C-alpha positions as semicolon CSV with decimal commas, in nm:
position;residue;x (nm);y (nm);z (nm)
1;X;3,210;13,525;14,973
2;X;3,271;13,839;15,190
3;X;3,462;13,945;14,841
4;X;3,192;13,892;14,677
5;X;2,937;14,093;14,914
6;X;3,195;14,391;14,893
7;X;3,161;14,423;14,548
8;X;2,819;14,546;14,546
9;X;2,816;14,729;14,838
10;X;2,627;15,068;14,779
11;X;2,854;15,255;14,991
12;X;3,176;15,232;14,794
13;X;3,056;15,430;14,505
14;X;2,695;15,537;14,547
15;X;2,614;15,929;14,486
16;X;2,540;16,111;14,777
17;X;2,167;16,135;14,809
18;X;2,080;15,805;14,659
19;X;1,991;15,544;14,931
20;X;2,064;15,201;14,903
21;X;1,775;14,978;14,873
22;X;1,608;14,879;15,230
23;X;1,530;14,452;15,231
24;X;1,179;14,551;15,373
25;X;1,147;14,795;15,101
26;X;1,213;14,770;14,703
27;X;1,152;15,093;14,552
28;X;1,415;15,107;14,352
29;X;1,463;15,394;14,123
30;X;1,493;15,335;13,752
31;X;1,867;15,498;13,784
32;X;1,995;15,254;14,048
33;X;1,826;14,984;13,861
34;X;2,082;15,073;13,602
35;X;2,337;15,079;13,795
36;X;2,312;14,783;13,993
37;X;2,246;14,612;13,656
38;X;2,603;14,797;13,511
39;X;2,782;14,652;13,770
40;X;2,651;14,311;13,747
41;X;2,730;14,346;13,422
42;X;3,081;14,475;13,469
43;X;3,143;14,185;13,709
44;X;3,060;13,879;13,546
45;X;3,207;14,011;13,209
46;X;3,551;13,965;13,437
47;X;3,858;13,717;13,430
48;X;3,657;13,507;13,688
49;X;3,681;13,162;13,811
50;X;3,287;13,024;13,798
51;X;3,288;12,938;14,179
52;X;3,371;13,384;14,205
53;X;3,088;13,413;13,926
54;X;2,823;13,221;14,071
55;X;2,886;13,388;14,397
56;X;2,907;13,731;14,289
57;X;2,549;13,653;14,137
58;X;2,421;13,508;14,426
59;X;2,481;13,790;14,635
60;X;2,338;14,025;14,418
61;X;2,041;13,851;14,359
62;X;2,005;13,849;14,757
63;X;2,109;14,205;14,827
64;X;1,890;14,344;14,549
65;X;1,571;14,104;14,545
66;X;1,512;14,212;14,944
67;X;1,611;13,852;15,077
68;X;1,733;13,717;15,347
69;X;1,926;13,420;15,233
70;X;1,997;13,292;14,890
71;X;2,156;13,010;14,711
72;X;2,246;12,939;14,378
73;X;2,258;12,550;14,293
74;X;2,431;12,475;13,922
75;X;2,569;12,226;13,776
76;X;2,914;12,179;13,617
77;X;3,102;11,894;13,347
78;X;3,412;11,780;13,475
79;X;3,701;11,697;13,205
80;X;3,552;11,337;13,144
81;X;3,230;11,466;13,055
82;X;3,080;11,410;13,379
83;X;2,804;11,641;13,533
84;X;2,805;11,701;13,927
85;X;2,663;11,958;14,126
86;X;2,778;12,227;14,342
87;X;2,597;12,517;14,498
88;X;2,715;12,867;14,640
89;X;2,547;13,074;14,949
90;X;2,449;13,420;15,064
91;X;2,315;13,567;15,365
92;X;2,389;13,283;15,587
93;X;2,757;13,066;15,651
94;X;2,802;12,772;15,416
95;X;2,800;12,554;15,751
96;X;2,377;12,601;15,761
97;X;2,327;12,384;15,464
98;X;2,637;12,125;15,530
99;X;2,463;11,881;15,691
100;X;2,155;11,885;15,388
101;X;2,164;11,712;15,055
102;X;2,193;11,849;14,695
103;X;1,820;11,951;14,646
104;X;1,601;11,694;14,445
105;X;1,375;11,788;14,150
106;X;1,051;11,746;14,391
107;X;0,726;11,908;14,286
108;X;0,848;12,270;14,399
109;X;1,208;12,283;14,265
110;X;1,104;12,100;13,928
111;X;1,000;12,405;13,748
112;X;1,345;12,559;13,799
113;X;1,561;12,271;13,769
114;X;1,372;12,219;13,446
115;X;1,410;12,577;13,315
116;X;0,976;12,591;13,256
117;X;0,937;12,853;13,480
118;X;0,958;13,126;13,774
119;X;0,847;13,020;14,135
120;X;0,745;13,283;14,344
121;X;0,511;13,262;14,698
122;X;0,442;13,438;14,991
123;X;0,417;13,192;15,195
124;X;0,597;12,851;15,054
125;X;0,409;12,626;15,301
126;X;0,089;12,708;15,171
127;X;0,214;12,620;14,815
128;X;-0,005;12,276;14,708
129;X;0,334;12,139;14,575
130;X;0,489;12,171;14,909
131;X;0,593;11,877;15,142
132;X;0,462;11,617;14,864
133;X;0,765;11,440;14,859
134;X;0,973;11,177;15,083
135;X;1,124;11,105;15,279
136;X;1,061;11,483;15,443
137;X;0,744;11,619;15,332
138;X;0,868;11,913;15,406
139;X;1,189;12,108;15,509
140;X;1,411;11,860;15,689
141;X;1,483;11,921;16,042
142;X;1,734;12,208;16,102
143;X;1,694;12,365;15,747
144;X;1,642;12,757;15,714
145;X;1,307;12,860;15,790
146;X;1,183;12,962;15,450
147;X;0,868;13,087;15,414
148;X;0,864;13,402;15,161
149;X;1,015;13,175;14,833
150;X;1,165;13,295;14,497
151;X;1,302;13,062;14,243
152;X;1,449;13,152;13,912
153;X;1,607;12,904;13,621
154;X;1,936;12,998;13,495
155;X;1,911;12,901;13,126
156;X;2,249;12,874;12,894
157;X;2,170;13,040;12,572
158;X;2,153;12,707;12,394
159;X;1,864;12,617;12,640
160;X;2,033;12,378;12,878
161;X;1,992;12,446;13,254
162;X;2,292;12,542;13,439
163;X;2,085;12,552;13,742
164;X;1,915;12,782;13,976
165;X;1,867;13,110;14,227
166;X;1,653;13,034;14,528
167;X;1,617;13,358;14,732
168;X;1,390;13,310;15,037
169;X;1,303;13,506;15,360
170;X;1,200;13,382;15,715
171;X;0,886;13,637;15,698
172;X;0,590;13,590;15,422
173;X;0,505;13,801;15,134
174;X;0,865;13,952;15,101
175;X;0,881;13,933;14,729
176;X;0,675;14,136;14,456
177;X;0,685;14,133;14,103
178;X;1,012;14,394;14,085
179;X;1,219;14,155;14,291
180;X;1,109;13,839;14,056
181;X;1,194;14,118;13,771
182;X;1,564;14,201;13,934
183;X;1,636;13,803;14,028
184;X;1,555;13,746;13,659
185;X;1,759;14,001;13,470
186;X;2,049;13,924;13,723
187;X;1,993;13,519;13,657
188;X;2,006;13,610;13,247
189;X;2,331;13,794;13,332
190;X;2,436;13,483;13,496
191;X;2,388;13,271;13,242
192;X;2,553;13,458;13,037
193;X;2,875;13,449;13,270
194;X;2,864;13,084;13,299
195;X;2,816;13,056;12,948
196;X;3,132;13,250;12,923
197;X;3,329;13,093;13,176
198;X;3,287;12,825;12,980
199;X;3,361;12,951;12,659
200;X;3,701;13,070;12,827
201;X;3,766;12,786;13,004
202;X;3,721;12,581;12,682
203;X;3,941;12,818;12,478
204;X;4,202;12,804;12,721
205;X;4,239;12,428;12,750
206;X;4,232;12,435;12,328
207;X;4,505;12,727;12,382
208;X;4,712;12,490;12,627
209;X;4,617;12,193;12,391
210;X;4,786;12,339;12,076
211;X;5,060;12,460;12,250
212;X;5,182;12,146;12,392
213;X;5,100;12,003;12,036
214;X;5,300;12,254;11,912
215;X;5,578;12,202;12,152
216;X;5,537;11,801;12,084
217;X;5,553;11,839;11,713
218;X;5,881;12,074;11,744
219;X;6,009;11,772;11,937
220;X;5,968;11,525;11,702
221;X;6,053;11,746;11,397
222;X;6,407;11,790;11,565
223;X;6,420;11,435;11,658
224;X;6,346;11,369;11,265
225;X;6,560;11,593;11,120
226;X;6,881;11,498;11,376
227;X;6,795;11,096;11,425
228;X;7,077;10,896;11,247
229;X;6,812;10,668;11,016
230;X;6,704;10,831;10,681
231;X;6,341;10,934;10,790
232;X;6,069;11,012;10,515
233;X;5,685;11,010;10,455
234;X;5,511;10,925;10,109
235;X;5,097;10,990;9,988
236;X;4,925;10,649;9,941
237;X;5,001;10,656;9,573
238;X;5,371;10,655;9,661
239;X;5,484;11,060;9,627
240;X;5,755;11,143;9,836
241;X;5,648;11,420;10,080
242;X;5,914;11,457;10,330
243;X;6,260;11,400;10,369
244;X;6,517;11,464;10,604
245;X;6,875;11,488;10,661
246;X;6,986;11,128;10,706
247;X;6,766;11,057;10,425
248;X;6,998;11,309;10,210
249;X;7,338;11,135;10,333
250;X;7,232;10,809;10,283
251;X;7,008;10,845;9,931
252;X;7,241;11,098;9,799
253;X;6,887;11,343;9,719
254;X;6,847;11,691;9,857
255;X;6,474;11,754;10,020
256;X;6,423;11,936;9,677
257;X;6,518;11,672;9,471
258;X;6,308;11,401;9,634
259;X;5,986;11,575;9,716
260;X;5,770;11,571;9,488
261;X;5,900;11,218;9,322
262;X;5,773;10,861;9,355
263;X;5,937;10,645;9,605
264;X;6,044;10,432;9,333
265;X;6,306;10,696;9,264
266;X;6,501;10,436;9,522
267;X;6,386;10,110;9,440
268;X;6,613;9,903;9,216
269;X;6,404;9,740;8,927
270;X;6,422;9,375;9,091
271;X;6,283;9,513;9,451
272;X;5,982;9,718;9,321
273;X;5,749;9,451;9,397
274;X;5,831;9,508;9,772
275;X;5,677;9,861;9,713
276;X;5,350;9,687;9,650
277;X;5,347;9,480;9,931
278;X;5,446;9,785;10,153
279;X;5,222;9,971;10,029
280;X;4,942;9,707;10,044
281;X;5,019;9,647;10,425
282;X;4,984;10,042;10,485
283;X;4,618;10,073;10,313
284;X;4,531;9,760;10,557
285;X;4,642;9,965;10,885
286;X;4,968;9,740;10,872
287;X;5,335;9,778;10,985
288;X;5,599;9,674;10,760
289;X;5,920;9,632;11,055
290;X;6,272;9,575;10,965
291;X;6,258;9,481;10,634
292;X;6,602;9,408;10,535
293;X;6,633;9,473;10,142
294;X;6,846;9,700;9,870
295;X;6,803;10,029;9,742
296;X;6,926;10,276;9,511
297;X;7,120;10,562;9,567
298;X;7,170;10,906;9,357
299;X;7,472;10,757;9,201
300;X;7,345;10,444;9,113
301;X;7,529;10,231;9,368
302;X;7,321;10,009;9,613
303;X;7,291;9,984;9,981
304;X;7,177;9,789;10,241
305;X;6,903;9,897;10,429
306;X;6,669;9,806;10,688
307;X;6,305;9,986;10,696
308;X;6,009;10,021;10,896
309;X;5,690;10,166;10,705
310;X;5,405;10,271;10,966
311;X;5,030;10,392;10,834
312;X;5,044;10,815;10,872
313;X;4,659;10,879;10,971
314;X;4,457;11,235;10,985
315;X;4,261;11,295;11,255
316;X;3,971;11,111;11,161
317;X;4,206;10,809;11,186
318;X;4,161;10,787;10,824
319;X;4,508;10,620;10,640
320;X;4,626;10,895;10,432
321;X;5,028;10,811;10,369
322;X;5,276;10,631;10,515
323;X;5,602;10,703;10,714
324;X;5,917;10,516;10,630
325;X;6,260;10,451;10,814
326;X;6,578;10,327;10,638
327;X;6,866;10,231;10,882
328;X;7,177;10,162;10,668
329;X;7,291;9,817;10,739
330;X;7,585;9,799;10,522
331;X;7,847;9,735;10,770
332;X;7,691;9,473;10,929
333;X;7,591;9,295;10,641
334;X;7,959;9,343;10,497
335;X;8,066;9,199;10,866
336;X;7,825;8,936;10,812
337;X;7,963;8,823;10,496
338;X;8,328;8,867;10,604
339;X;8,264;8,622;10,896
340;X;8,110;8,405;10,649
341;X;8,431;8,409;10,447
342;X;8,645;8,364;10,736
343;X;8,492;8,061;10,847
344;X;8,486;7,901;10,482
345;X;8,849;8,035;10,490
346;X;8,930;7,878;10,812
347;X;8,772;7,538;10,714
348;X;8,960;7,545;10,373
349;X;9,294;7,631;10,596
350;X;9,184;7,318;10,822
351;X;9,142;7,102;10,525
352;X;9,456;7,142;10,377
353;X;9,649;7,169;10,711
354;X;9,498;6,758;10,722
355;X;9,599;6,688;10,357
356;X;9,929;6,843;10,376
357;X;9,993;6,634;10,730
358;X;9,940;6,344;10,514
359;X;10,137;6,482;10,253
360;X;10,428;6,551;10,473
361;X;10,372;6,196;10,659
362;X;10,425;6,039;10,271
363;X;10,704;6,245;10,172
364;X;10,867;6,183;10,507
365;X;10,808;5,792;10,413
366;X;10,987;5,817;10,108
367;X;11,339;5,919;10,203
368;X;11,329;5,781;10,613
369;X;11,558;5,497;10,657
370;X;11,462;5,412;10,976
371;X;11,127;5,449;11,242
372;X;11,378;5,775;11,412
373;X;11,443;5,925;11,120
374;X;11,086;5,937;11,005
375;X;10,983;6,085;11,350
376;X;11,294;6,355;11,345
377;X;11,153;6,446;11,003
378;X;10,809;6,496;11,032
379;X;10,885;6,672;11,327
380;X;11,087;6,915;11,164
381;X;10,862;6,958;10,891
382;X;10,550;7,002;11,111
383;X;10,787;7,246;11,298
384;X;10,837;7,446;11,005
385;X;10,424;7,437;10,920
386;X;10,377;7,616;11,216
387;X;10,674;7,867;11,214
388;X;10,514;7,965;10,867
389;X;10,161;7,984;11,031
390;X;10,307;8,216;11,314
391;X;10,475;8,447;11,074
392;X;10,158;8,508;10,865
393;X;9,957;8,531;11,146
394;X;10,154;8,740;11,303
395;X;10,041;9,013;11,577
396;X;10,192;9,302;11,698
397;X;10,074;9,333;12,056
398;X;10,199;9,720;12,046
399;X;9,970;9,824;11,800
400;X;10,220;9,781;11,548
401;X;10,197;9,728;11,176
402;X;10,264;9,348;11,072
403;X;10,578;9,313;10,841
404;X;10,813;9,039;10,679
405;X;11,057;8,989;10,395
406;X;10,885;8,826;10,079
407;X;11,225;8,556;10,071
408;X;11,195;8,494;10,439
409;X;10,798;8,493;10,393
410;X;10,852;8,224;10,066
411;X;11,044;8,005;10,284
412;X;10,864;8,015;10,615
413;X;10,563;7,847;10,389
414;X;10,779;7,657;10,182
415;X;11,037;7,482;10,438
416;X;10,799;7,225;10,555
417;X;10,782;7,079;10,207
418;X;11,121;7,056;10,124
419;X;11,233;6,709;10,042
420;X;11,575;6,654;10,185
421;X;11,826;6,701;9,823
422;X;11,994;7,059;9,746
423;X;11,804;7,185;9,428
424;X;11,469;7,098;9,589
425;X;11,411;7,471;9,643
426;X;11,517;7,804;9,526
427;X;11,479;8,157;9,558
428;X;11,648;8,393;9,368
429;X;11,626;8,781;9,279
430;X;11,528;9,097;9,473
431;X;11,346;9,130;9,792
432;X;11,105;9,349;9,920
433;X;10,920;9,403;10,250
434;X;10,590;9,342;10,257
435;X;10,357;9,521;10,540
436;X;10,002;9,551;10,718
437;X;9,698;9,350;10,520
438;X;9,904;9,295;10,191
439;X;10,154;9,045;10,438
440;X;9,762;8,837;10,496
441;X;9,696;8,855;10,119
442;X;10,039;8,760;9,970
443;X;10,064;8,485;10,263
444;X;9,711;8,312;10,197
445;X;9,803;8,330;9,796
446;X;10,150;8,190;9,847
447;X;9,969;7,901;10,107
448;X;9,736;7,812;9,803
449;X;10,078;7,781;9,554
450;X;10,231;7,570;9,766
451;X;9,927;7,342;9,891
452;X;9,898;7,278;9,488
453;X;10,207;7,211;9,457
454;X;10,251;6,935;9,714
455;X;9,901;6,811;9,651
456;X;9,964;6,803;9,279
457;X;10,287;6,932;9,128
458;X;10,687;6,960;9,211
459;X;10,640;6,905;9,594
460;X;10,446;6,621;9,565
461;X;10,749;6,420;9,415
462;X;11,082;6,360;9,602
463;X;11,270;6,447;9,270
464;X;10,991;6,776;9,255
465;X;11,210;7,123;9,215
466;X;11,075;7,465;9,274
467;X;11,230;7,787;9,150
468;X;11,112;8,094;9,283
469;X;11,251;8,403;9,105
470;X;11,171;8,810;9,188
471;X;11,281;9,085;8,940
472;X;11,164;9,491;8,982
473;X;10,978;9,585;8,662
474;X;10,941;9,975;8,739
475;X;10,631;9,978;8,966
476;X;10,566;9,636;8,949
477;X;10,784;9,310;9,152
478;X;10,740;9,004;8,865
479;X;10,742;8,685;9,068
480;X;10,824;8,374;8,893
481;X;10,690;8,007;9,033
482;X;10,837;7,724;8,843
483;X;10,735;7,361;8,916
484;X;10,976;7,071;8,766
485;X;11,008;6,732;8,824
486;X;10,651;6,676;8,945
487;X;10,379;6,444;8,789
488;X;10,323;6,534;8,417
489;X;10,053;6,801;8,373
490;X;9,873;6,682;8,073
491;X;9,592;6,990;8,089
492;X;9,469;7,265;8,236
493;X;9,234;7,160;8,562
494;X;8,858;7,296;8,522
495;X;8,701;7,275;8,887
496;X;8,714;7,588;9,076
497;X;8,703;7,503;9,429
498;X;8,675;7,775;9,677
499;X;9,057;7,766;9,723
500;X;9,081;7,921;9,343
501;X;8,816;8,205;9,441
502;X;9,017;8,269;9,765
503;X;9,305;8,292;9,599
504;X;9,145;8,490;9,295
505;X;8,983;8,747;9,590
506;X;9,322;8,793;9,780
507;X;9,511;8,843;9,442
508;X;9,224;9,108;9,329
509;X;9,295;9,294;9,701
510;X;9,668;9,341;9,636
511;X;9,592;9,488;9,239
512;X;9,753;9,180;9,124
513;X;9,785;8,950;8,809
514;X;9,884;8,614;8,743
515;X;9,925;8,448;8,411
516;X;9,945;8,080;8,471
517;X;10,132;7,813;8,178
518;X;10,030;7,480;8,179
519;X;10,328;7,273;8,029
520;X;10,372;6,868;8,095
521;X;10,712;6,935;8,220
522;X;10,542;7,153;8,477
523;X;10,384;7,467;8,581
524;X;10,487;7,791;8,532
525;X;10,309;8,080;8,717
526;X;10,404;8,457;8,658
527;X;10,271;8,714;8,926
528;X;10,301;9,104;8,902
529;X;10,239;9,259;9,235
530;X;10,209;9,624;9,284
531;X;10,566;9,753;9,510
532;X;10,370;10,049;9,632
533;X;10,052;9,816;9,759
534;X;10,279;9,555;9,909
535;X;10,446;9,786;10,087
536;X;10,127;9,925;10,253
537;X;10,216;10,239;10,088
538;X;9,883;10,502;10,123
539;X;9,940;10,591;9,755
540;X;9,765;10,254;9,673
């Protein structure tokens, strides 16, 4: 407050010649009037915190009105909208009124905490609204002794009360009509600083408020425009209004190309009436989460996506689009339905690993001559079932690719069905190496051939003969499967099991062809199986 005091101090800039007005006596020239009102002026129109303000004011209005002691009580809204009180001092330390309560709007300070009016006496005690009021009737014990009294509202400019100067003195009839004058021009002045203060206080939390709205929508802009799910926002009636980078890998659209266009742009025909029910959801205040569904790409190709659709609101909270989230789920649906395969390919393996046990038990039967014989025999042949399931299962611990000769790959799946006589089996022509995922492929369709055949055909009969024969046609090895000697095949069999479409799928993965011939002395099947793709060449 000393600060404060200095700042109006008539001896750091008045002319010479000019004295400073005496307390005991206010006749104050029209020219210092000015001044005193210039730099009152000057001061509050400062950067100042409203604790500086209200003490700047107070001191004036003390120095200049001829009191002895002043305070100015105002109140102030905290950020929660809350209104408390707080109160500054001149003339006397801030420790005289610490042990006194916030005053109450009694009879005598009800005209200024109300804003009606001015309150000036002589002698306060004498006033008829005086000590009317409990639990004190008076000034408490201890309080200044206040007997010359002037009291002047502080009024906003939208006519609230911000509070109120109380000048007093300790001797009666201190205060005249030109001190009430100076206590009121210097209380308007006031006002009009708190009214300020508040204006800049206000404009600086807005300030603060867009920047870190500013800042916070840079953040999530980036965070859109880098995030790895295709991220875009539509209007209620289903225009697409923003679109970002992921959205442009994924969709195949530039930003230009898809703002501006209906979301439908990416909806296959047989999904639109998921747009409705999006859309439906959104209008309600409802989130649409992980919705796992197709869309449409630029090129016409679908994809698998996941999406989350959340209301966009203004800041009315009024529902005014609707932001949208695609995650592309394509390899874990394509996971999903390769796991599904395996295991329907595993069980089909299983099966026929039980029918061609049986198969091998009864074949066995059929040419044993003794209990020892049939046990050497089946153990051989179960032997050989699982030296064929090793070499097509084969893994190379080193990282290596997996690879086998088609001859030796023939006969590791056809040894365990050979039925004991010379010509039960051949394999004749050229061989070729077969590598990586086409050595899978070839083995699962060769497993199918010969599960047919001893389920059905020439390995099914102890006079059954197989002839396997290989020729190089340019880019193409022909392979040649010839059942004879089996059960008569009187026509072509109509039920697809899932052995045919496993067999049909592996044959489609090596860019094969087979041309099957249905004869009743037996079956003939002719394969033509790319060289390049068997050999796990890149050109394929």
């Amino acid at each position: 407050m000393n600060g404060s005091e200095d700042a109006f101090d008539e001896r750091d800039d008045a002319e010479p010649g000019v004295p400073s007005p005496d307390r005991g006596d206010l006749r104050v020239t029209e020219i210092e009037r000015l001044r005193m009102f210039s730099r009152i002026a000057r001061a509050v129109a400062g950067d100042f915190d409203l604790g500086e303000l209200v003490a700047i004011v107070t001191d004036a209005a003390t120095q200049w009105s001829g009191g002895k002691f002043g305070a100015f009580f105002y109140n102030q809204v905290d950020d929660k909208g809350e209104i408390y009180s707080l109160y500054t001092l001149s003339g006397v330390p801030r420790s005289a009124f610490a042990n006194f309560e916030m005053p109450r709007k009694t009879a005598v300070f009800a005209p200024t905490f109300d804003g009606t009016g001015v309150v000036r006496s002589d002698d306060i005690r004498k006033d008829p609204r005086y000590g009317r009021s409990e639990p004190h009737f008076g000034m408490p014990a201890g309080h200044l002794p206040v007997v010359s009294y002037l009291a002047v509202p502080v009024i906003s400019r939208t006519g609230a009360v911000h509070g109120g100067l109380f000048i007093a003195h300790d001797e009666p009839g201190r205060f005249g009509e030109d001190a009430e004058e100076i206590v009121k021009t210097i209380a308007a002045h006031a006002a009009i600083a708190i009214d300020n203060a508040a204006l800049l206080r206000e404009a600086r939390r807005e300030s603060e408020a867009r920047r870190i709205a500013h800042e916070t929508s840079a953040k999530l802009a980036a965070i859109v425009e880098h995030s790895d799910d295709a991220i875009l926002s539509k209007s209620l009636d289903g225009t697409i209004t923003s679109w970002n980078a992921s959205a442009e890998r994924l969709f195949g659209y530039a930003a230009e190309e898809a703002i501006g266009r209906h979301i439908t742009l990416l909806i296959p025909e047989d999904r639109l009436h998921e747009e409705d029910m999006i859309i439906g959801g959104v209008r309600e205040g409802r989130r649409t989460e992980h919705l796992e569904t197709l869309r449409r790409r630029k090129d016409g190709t679908l994809v698998h996506v996941s999406l989350t659709v959340s209301p966009i609101r203004d800041e009315h909270g009024n529902i005014v689009g609707a932001s949208k989230i695609a995650r592309d789920i394509s390899e874990r649906v394509e996971a999903q339905e390769r796991q599904a395969l395996l295991m329907r390919e595993m069980n089909h393996r299983i099966k026929n690993l039980f029918t061609l046990t049986g198969g091998l038990i009864s074949l066995s039967a059929r040419s044993a001559g003794s209990v020892e014989q049939l046990a050497s025999t089946l153990r051989d042949r179960v032997g050989a079932l699982a030296r064929a399931h090793a070499l097509t299962m084969q893994d190379d611990l080193d990282g290596g690719e997996a690879s086998a000769g088609l001859v030796e790959l023939l006969r590791a799946i056809l040894s365990p069905y050979e039925t004991g006589h010379a010509d039960a089996l051949a394999i004749t022509g050229e061989d070729i190496q077969v590598r990586g995922s086409a050595l899978t492929s070839l083995a699962l369709v060769l497993h199918e051939f010969a599960t047919n055949a001893a389920k059905y055909g020439a390995l099914s009969s102890l006079e059954g003969r197989l002839t396997i024969h290989l020729r190089r046609e340019g880019e193409m090895l022909v392979m040649q499967w010839i059942e004879r000697g089996g059960p008569a095949v009187e026509i072509a069999p109509t039920h697809i099991g899932f052995g045919s479409r496993l067999e049909k799928a592996a044959l489609s993965g090596l860019g094969a062809t087979i041309t099957r011939t249905w004869d009743p002395a037996g079956l003939t099947l002719s394969v033509a199986l790319p060289v390049a793709q068997l050999a796990g060449s890149s050109s394929s």
